[in-house]
């Protein structure tokens, strides 16, 4: 009994330490937003203020960088998600001997440093007269983000009952009808999750983006440049706004999911 209590205590202690490690930096960052100091810190506390939200609203460069990051992230979704889905479907059909080699080849961009991907993308496309910018940023990021999509769709495909596919084809359905009415609805949860991961991976990327973004500036590159020239708590204000926006979306999604689950139970 004592060993079980010790194990339970250790598990609770680990959970507390884990969440403290995860959320304390965010709490400190949020608190620094309301400090009147011109540096993003909570010590010393120079007074409570809301002026950094005004500084954020007036920072046109930061809003332009945020807009560029959103444009790039959407572009990466358009490119990486279809490629990742197609790659997963392709790997699901190849022979067992060729699959390990192709699987490793497709995952290799994940093991390649982002700096190398950024430089190689820039050098390659310059041969065709394409300089750095949002277009190259989308291509450079999609090179490795498509592999994340492939992994998540492949994991879902491994649990797919292939007899449903064969039954649909035996009943006269075409390959496209089988994909649209059976396989695609089954893959939707993995596709949605992969799209969210792809969006976040693009939005926070720095190493690859730095070399291909050119004169356009994304949010991560802009913040990195501000660190060198003088970072203000306006960045903390932006981080706090993004955190609150994410929390609101998560709560809304969870509420919607619970309503749908409750409606399904009542329907049964």
XYZ file of C-alpha atoms in Angstrom:
268
model
C 0.000 0.000 0.000
C 2.806 2.420 0.828
C 4.446 1.819 -2.544
C 1.148 2.543 -4.303
C 0.741 5.788 -2.350
C 4.315 6.742 -3.182
C 3.675 6.048 -6.857
C 0.459 8.088 -6.805
C 2.230 10.965 -5.053
C 5.072 10.842 -7.571
C 2.598 10.914 -10.452
C 0.740 13.910 -9.019
C 4.023 15.704 -8.349
C 5.148 15.085 -11.918
C 1.854 16.426 -13.307
C 2.112 19.570 -11.167
C 5.736 20.170 -12.215
C 4.886 19.509 -15.868
C 2.022 22.011 -15.967
C 4.035 24.549 -13.982
C 6.866 24.222 -16.491
C 4.350 24.580 -19.310
C 2.250 27.493 -18.070
C 4.409 29.577 -15.724
C 6.363 31.209 -18.590
C 3.047 32.142 -20.211
C 1.782 33.649 -16.962
C 4.988 35.659 -16.530
C 4.764 36.847 -20.130
C 1.147 37.898 -19.627
C 1.975 39.733 -16.406
C 4.823 41.618 -18.097
C 2.265 43.044 -20.523
C 0.825 45.159 -17.688
C 4.176 46.347 -16.305
C 4.971 49.995 -17.002
C 8.644 49.121 -17.588
C 9.863 49.563 -21.160
C 11.494 46.133 -20.939
C 9.423 42.899 -21.095
C 9.893 41.906 -17.453
C 7.936 41.648 -14.200
C 10.814 42.731 -11.961
C 11.051 45.482 -10.992
C 7.361 46.305 -11.174
C 7.137 49.950 -12.264
C 3.367 50.185 -12.101
C 0.311 48.765 -13.811
C -0.510 50.023 -17.293
C -2.423 49.183 -20.458
C -0.298 51.321 -22.754
C 1.448 48.366 -24.359
C -1.816 47.354 -26.010
C -1.883 50.821 -27.559
C 1.736 50.373 -28.653
C 0.745 47.053 -30.214
C -2.174 48.630 -32.101
C 0.144 51.340 -33.437
C 2.903 48.944 -34.540
C 2.168 48.657 -38.251
C 5.264 46.567 -38.905
C 4.156 43.891 -36.462
C 0.659 43.704 -37.932
C 2.098 43.404 -41.435
C 4.386 40.613 -40.244
C 1.417 38.861 -38.612
C -0.555 39.177 -41.853
C 2.349 37.682 -43.815
C 2.574 34.789 -41.352
C -1.134 34.061 -41.783
C -0.833 34.221 -45.583
C 2.127 31.840 -45.531
C 0.346 29.446 -43.152
C -2.728 29.306 -45.389
C -0.509 28.775 -48.427
C 1.269 25.921 -46.654
C -2.110 24.331 -45.910
C -3.075 24.524 -49.577
C 0.199 22.877 -50.656
C 1.170 20.536 -47.816
C -2.186 18.965 -46.902
C -3.031 17.562 -50.381
C 0.563 16.371 -50.836
C 0.555 14.709 -47.423
C -2.773 12.979 -48.070
C -1.695 11.780 -51.514
C 1.601 10.500 -50.119
C -0.150 8.578 -47.349
C -2.545 6.997 -49.836
C 0.367 6.113 -52.108
C 2.354 4.480 -49.292
C -0.735 2.504 -48.382
C -0.679 0.826 -51.807
C 3.020 0.065 -52.400
C 4.594 -3.291 -51.712
C 6.045 -4.102 -48.316
C 9.605 -4.251 -49.684
C 9.608 -0.741 -51.158
C 7.618 0.875 -48.345
C 10.462 1.258 -45.767
C 12.721 2.988 -48.290
C 9.974 5.333 -49.526
C 8.848 6.010 -45.966
C 12.369 7.023 -44.931
C 12.798 9.123 -48.076
C 9.593 11.059 -47.437
C 10.461 11.621 -43.771
C 13.990 12.808 -44.546
C 12.984 16.528 -44.670
C 11.954 16.246 -41.017
C 15.502 15.178 -40.156
C 17.098 17.927 -42.240
C 17.943 21.169 -40.387
C 15.636 24.021 -41.324
C 18.629 26.155 -42.244
C 19.637 23.641 -44.917
C 16.091 23.477 -46.304
C 15.877 27.265 -46.454
C 19.245 27.756 -48.165
C 18.727 24.922 -50.660
C 15.241 26.183 -51.544
C 16.560 29.683 -52.146
C 19.512 28.489 -54.285
C 17.363 26.132 -56.357
C 14.635 28.628 -57.217
C 17.111 31.406 -57.954
C 18.184 29.342 -60.970
C 14.705 30.062 -62.366
C 14.770 33.759 -61.483
C 12.580 33.416 -58.369
C 13.849 35.463 -55.438
C 12.914 35.221 -51.788
C 9.405 36.103 -50.672
C 6.111 34.640 -49.540
C 5.999 32.197 -52.470
C 9.369 30.649 -51.611
C 8.483 30.653 -47.916
C 5.393 28.555 -48.649
C 7.393 26.108 -50.767
C 10.243 25.849 -48.275
C 7.952 25.185 -45.325
C 5.708 22.781 -47.239
C 8.788 20.668 -48.009
C 8.855 19.273 -44.468
C 5.374 20.115 -43.154
C 3.826 17.762 -45.735
C 5.612 14.934 -43.911
C 3.689 15.749 -40.704
C 0.436 15.523 -42.630
C 1.499 12.224 -44.160
C 2.314 10.761 -40.729
C -1.071 11.655 -39.245
C -3.065 10.429 -42.235
C -1.008 7.229 -42.401
C -1.717 6.517 -38.732
C -5.437 6.832 -39.448
C -5.196 4.688 -42.588
C -3.610 1.826 -40.651
C -6.888 1.391 -38.756
C -9.050 1.479 -41.881
C -11.042 -1.673 -42.652
C -10.111 -2.462 -46.262
C -13.122 -4.780 -46.619
C -15.341 -1.659 -46.811
C -13.305 -0.464 -49.770
C -13.528 -3.799 -51.549
C -17.256 -4.070 -50.828
C -17.914 -0.660 -52.374
C -15.936 -1.568 -55.502
C -17.721 -4.932 -55.765
C -21.074 -3.112 -55.622
C -20.148 -1.029 -58.659
C -18.685 2.122 -57.118
C -15.834 3.806 -58.932
C -12.520 4.569 -57.274
C -13.513 8.227 -56.925
C -16.916 7.369 -55.415
C -15.298 4.974 -52.947
C -12.770 7.636 -51.945
C -15.336 10.430 -51.616
C -18.038 8.508 -49.759
C -16.084 5.998 -47.662
C -12.392 6.770 -47.321
C -12.515 10.575 -47.150
C -15.152 10.740 -44.363
C -13.088 8.219 -42.400
C -9.938 10.323 -42.851
C -11.557 13.676 -42.001
C -10.565 13.720 -38.301
C -6.923 13.042 -39.200
C -7.023 15.604 -42.019
C -8.426 18.296 -39.722
C -5.814 17.529 -37.065
C -3.039 17.503 -39.642
C -4.224 20.857 -41.005
C -4.066 22.402 -37.527
C -0.568 21.003 -36.947
C 0.556 22.229 -40.370
C -0.809 25.715 -39.685
C 0.944 25.953 -36.320
C 4.206 24.548 -37.672
C 4.179 27.171 -40.418
C 3.165 30.041 -38.154
C 5.989 29.452 -35.669
C 8.724 28.477 -38.130
C 11.886 30.586 -38.093
C 14.962 28.688 -39.351
C 13.659 27.904 -42.827
C 11.699 31.145 -43.144
C 14.690 33.351 -42.374
C 16.485 32.335 -45.591
C 13.561 32.348 -48.021
C 11.336 35.200 -46.846
C 13.356 37.885 -48.640
C 12.165 41.445 -48.020
C 8.834 40.211 -46.704
C 8.797 39.664 -42.954
C 6.880 37.067 -40.986
C 6.065 37.420 -37.303
C 8.882 35.190 -36.049
C 11.484 37.010 -38.153
C 10.092 40.378 -37.070
C 10.251 39.480 -33.372
C 13.789 38.145 -33.773
C 14.841 41.438 -35.357
C 13.170 43.355 -32.525
C 15.169 41.328 -29.987
C 18.347 42.729 -31.542
C 17.105 46.315 -31.865
C 15.052 46.609 -28.686
C 12.144 44.441 -27.575
C 9.194 46.108 -25.821
C 6.232 44.596 -23.929
C 4.121 45.225 -27.044
C 5.302 41.765 -28.128
C 4.005 40.388 -24.828
C 0.676 42.055 -25.552
C 0.492 40.302 -28.914
C 1.370 36.980 -27.285
C -1.350 37.488 -24.670
C -3.921 38.299 -27.367
C -2.976 35.172 -29.323
C -3.176 33.011 -26.183
C -6.624 34.351 -25.285
C -7.788 33.857 -28.870
C -6.557 30.248 -28.812
C -8.257 29.569 -25.476
C -11.552 30.982 -26.760
C -11.358 28.776 -29.848
C -10.535 25.699 -27.751
C -13.438 26.353 -25.362
C -15.831 26.943 -28.264
C -14.706 23.726 -29.972
C -15.060 21.706 -26.773
C -18.527 23.135 -26.136
C -19.555 22.293 -29.699
C -18.169 18.760 -29.358
C -20.066 18.175 -26.121
C -23.317 19.455 -27.610
C -22.902 17.125 -30.585
C -22.105 14.188 -28.276
C -25.143 14.962 -26.121
C -27.318 15.221 -29.227
C -26.041 11.862 -30.475
C -26.866 10.231 -27.118
C -30.388 11.674 -27.146
C -30.846 10.509 -30.715
C -29.950 6.968 -29.696
